[in-house]
Amino acid sequence: MLPTNLVVLVCLGYVAILFGVAFAGDRRARRDPGGWLSSPLVYTLSISIYCTSWTFFGAVGSAARNGFEFATIYLGPTIVFVGWWIFLRKLVTVGRVYHTTSIADLISARFGKDPALGALVTVIAVIATAPYIALQLKALTASFQVITFHAGAVTAANIDLAPDFATTFWLAAGLCVFSIMFGVRNIDVNERHHGVIAAIALEAVVKLVALLAVGLWVVFGLQGTPAAAFDNAPVSLTNPASTFGARWLTLCFLAGAAVICLPRQFQVTVVENSSERQLRTASWLFPLYLFLICLFVIPIAIAGSNLLPAGSNPDLYVLTLPLDADRHTIALLAFLGGFSSATSMVIVSSIAVSTMISNHIIMPLALRFAIAPSESGQAMRGFILGARRLSIVFIVFLGFIYFRLSDTTGALASIGLISFCGVAQFLPGLVGGLTWRRATHGGALAGLSAGFLLWSYTLFLPSLGGTFLMPLEIIEEGPWGLSLLKPQALFGLTGMDPLVHAVFWSMFANAALFVGISMLSEPTPLARYQSRLFIDVFRRRMESEMSVIRRTARISDLRRIADRILGPAEALELFALAEPMDRAKTASDELISQVEQRLAANVGASTARSLVSSVVTNETISVEELKRLADETEQVRAYSAELEKKSRQVEEAAAELARANRQLREIDLQKDEFLSQVSHELRTPMTAIRSFSDILLSTPELGEAKRRRFLQIIQDESIRLTKLLDGILHLSRMENGATEWEAEPFDPEAALDLAMASCEVLARSEGITLKRTGRARRAKVQGNRDRLTQVFINLISNAIKYNTNKEPVVAVSSAMRKGVYEASVDDNGPGIPNSERERIFLKFSRGPMPRQVGTGLGLAISRRIVESMGGELSLSTSRLGGAKFIIRLSTVPAASGLQPAGGGALASSKQI
């Protein structure tokens, strides 16, 4: 044994460390809210609160009694976090986006913020949590009694240790103090409890290290080798198939449901979550934690069964094995591991459930019967904090009362499974609410009520052994002697395990009524709207409630409610952007929604709605939005008149596809033609180069004059070939977004004048009149002058070469139009048909002119250059009767520095 004073001092020292960690965590979070306390590692360790004293002590006991059945308690959560991650991600996202404070808050908010539904969920959670807290108190008391028992070796023997209820009472009182100090310091329950989470993370590490230390000692210190640790093992511990069956599947289901539905698990997984990154890490790290914590369960169970006296309590093997071997240090570490497992569960469960009691039972009743203080905001906030603190005391001591009334000799695992079955009643409403639009609050209310009543009748009340509400005669014979109503053989369903029996009836009735009544009833408009928000949470995260709900309330009334609940400072911040106070001033829908959201973070969604509704004088839901909220059947009816229209649209789409197919064939032909043209253009200079070079090599006696002429031809053809290849490469680079010049402000008129001068000789040789009809003044654009000159030369030379009019004219003009520089090149040639006006800019296209020359690259390159300067190049019909090419470029201030091309008026107009 260990001295009682030593064990007490160690416990007090450990609790002091937890206080210090929680205090430091809160201070650190205030300085750096996004620091390591919000890391995925701390988040995952907090989720490991799932591993309570049931895991630490009871898993070994379950393995010793029922073999591999213990693994189901770990397999269920692993399946949820790994295989059902999509649903878990939606659940956590809904909680984070809509500031959910508890599982009762989420379910009531989903079904139209129904206060009755929130209250029912809270009642079920309170009653279902009581056995679990009793389990922790029993484990703490039993382990304390064993480690301080006054005869060392006999602690492992089959001694009936009567529960020390005095010790249990003071343990419960200490847990209440810690929970109140670090879990209920302010009324904003949506504010994350960084201090508590830090302490829980530390406890997660302690219990893992403790259980691994005991396991390693058993395998290598006590047994010698891993092989020896499995000697003389019962079949149930070496053959997993021997325990597989209906109970095994039921336990997997309950464990998977519990890791979502337990109030403490919802608190740490959903309410305390701050990012999706945390959940991604937890999806693999939490299953790894579960694997490590159950790694040595079987070796410890085998060693306890083989080495300890017959009849020893398997639930305490973790503690009694090292005590029996006089390894007091390991025994003390094991005790601390169990102490950590139990205390962390009680602390977080009491915090989570106290929030539910305050928000969904106390506050609605206080507001309904005018019990809540109204003289000042400080008094109201004090009332809410007091309610939560008293709720913590109530929850913990409700567990103490259950421990006092129940059969205290029961296994830890059986007590925990009662709670698992109770909270599993939340699962149909939770899953259906996040995935099924037709689900109604009537279905959820009926399903939850039926499931709760059947769970209470078939499992919870019988677990008290006839000491409370249900006499032993009813348990054994049924009410009024009716065997069909026997709690553990309901409607003649005999021969089933009591747990499987209770799960079957409660979940069957719950799910059947939830689905059936939802199919027979219609959701309220608000419930329909809430279903859209929750189910489509990833698409509607930023949608405001004000887009649907239209409400009328005075700003002064809203301010009065905010002052009472939030406090003057936070209320002032909330109303800072509102117009100056006027008692007759009507608040906007946005302000009303913001007030309700902030209130919901403090008192829950249903209570917040009740508070706001008390000052709202008019509330409607937009008819247009209701049409958007219609379910699939209503949509079919609403759109039936449009079927013919849709059919016509399909036919038009088919015709459009046919046109697109024809265009693709035309483009393919243009490509072949282009390649043929390029091949011809490349072959011509190459042939000339080869021919004249052969002459030069084979005719050494050639005269100097002819030799120089042939060399000049070779050089000219080489230059021509280089230009052709450069054009193709230039266009390719621009299509890939690459430019070869620095953008800078310049006068486009200088580029246009240079282009006009360059084309004068060509115009005279072709007998064409080239004239300037207008000029822009003080224009400045962003880009490269040489490239713009290249574009102008290409447009003017094309207008000259393709003009077949008997009196050909090419007119060039420019002007400023609303901050945009516009230059045009007109001709009186044959023009370009409308059907060809976009195709002409493709790199494989050339105009349908009598004198088609060139490779079809000029206009494609020109358009790319203009677009790279943030402008546009288009084609229309000239007032002269031919084609008109128009260049538009955004202008920049005369003194402007460099800026990205594409800014200015033209870019703005294009965006609009």
mmCIF file of C-alpha atoms in Angstrom, residues 730 734 739 741 781-784 787-792 795 821 823 841 858-874 886-890 901-902 906 910:
data_model
loop_
_atom_site.group_PDB
_atom_site.id
_atom_site.type_symbol
_atom_site.label_atom_id
_atom_site.label_comp_id
_atom_site.label_asym_id
_atom_site.label_seq_id
_atom_site.Cartn_x
_atom_site.Cartn_y
_atom_site.Cartn_z
ATOM 1 C CA HIS A 730 6.639 35.864 -81.522
ATOM 2 C CA MET A 734 2.485 36.151 -76.758
ATOM 3 C CA THR A 739 6.109 39.839 -73.565
ATOM 4 C CA TRP A 741 9.261 44.695 -73.763
ATOM 5 C CA VAL A 781 -0.943 55.304 -73.049
ATOM 6 C CA GLN A 782 0.946 52.520 -71.285
ATOM 7 C CA GLY A 783 2.905 50.000 -73.367
ATOM 8 C CA ASN A 784 5.664 49.920 -75.982
ATOM 9 C CA ARG A 787 5.188 47.391 -80.911
ATOM 10 C CA LEU A 788 2.260 49.768 -81.415
ATOM 11 C CA THR A 789 4.033 51.142 -84.513
ATOM 12 C CA GLN A 790 4.266 47.555 -85.790
ATOM 13 C CA VAL A 791 0.504 47.168 -85.345
ATOM 14 C CA PHE A 792 -0.284 50.406 -87.177
ATOM 15 C CA LEU A 795 -3.141 47.583 -90.485
ATOM 16 C CA TYR A 821 -7.446 56.648 -77.043
ATOM 17 C CA ALA A 823 -7.322 55.085 -83.650
ATOM 18 C CA PHE A 841 -7.997 37.492 -86.270
ATOM 19 C CA GLY A 858 -0.199 39.721 -89.010
ATOM 20 C CA LEU A 859 -3.647 40.393 -87.526
ATOM 21 C CA ALA A 860 -3.263 37.665 -84.916
ATOM 22 C CA ILE A 861 0.031 39.200 -83.758
ATOM 23 C CA SER A 862 -1.448 42.696 -83.832
ATOM 24 C CA ARG A 863 -4.415 41.756 -81.639
ATOM 25 C CA ARG A 864 -2.115 40.037 -79.143
ATOM 26 C CA ILE A 865 0.085 43.137 -78.928
ATOM 27 C CA VAL A 866 -2.879 45.453 -78.346
ATOM 28 C CA GLU A 867 -4.399 43.141 -75.715
ATOM 29 C CA SER A 868 -1.059 42.921 -73.895
ATOM 30 C CA MET A 869 -1.253 46.729 -73.564
ATOM 31 C CA GLY A 870 -4.684 46.438 -71.976
ATOM 32 C CA GLY A 871 -6.547 47.476 -75.105
ATOM 33 C CA GLU A 872 -8.665 45.926 -77.842
ATOM 34 C CA LEU A 873 -8.505 45.600 -81.632
ATOM 35 C CA SER A 874 -11.837 45.229 -83.444
ATOM 36 C CA ILE A 886 -10.250 50.197 -84.603
ATOM 37 C CA ILE A 887 -7.662 50.252 -81.799
ATOM 38 C CA ARG A 888 -8.733 51.347 -78.309
ATOM 39 C CA LEU A 889 -6.200 51.884 -75.503
ATOM 40 C CA SER A 890 -6.671 53.139 -71.952
ATOM 41 C CA ALA A 901 -1.162 47.498 -68.579
ATOM 42 C CA GLY A 902 -4.882 47.167 -68.494
ATOM 43 C CA LEU A 906 -11.122 50.970 -70.747
ATOM 44 C CA LYS A 910 -14.684 46.086 -69.596
#
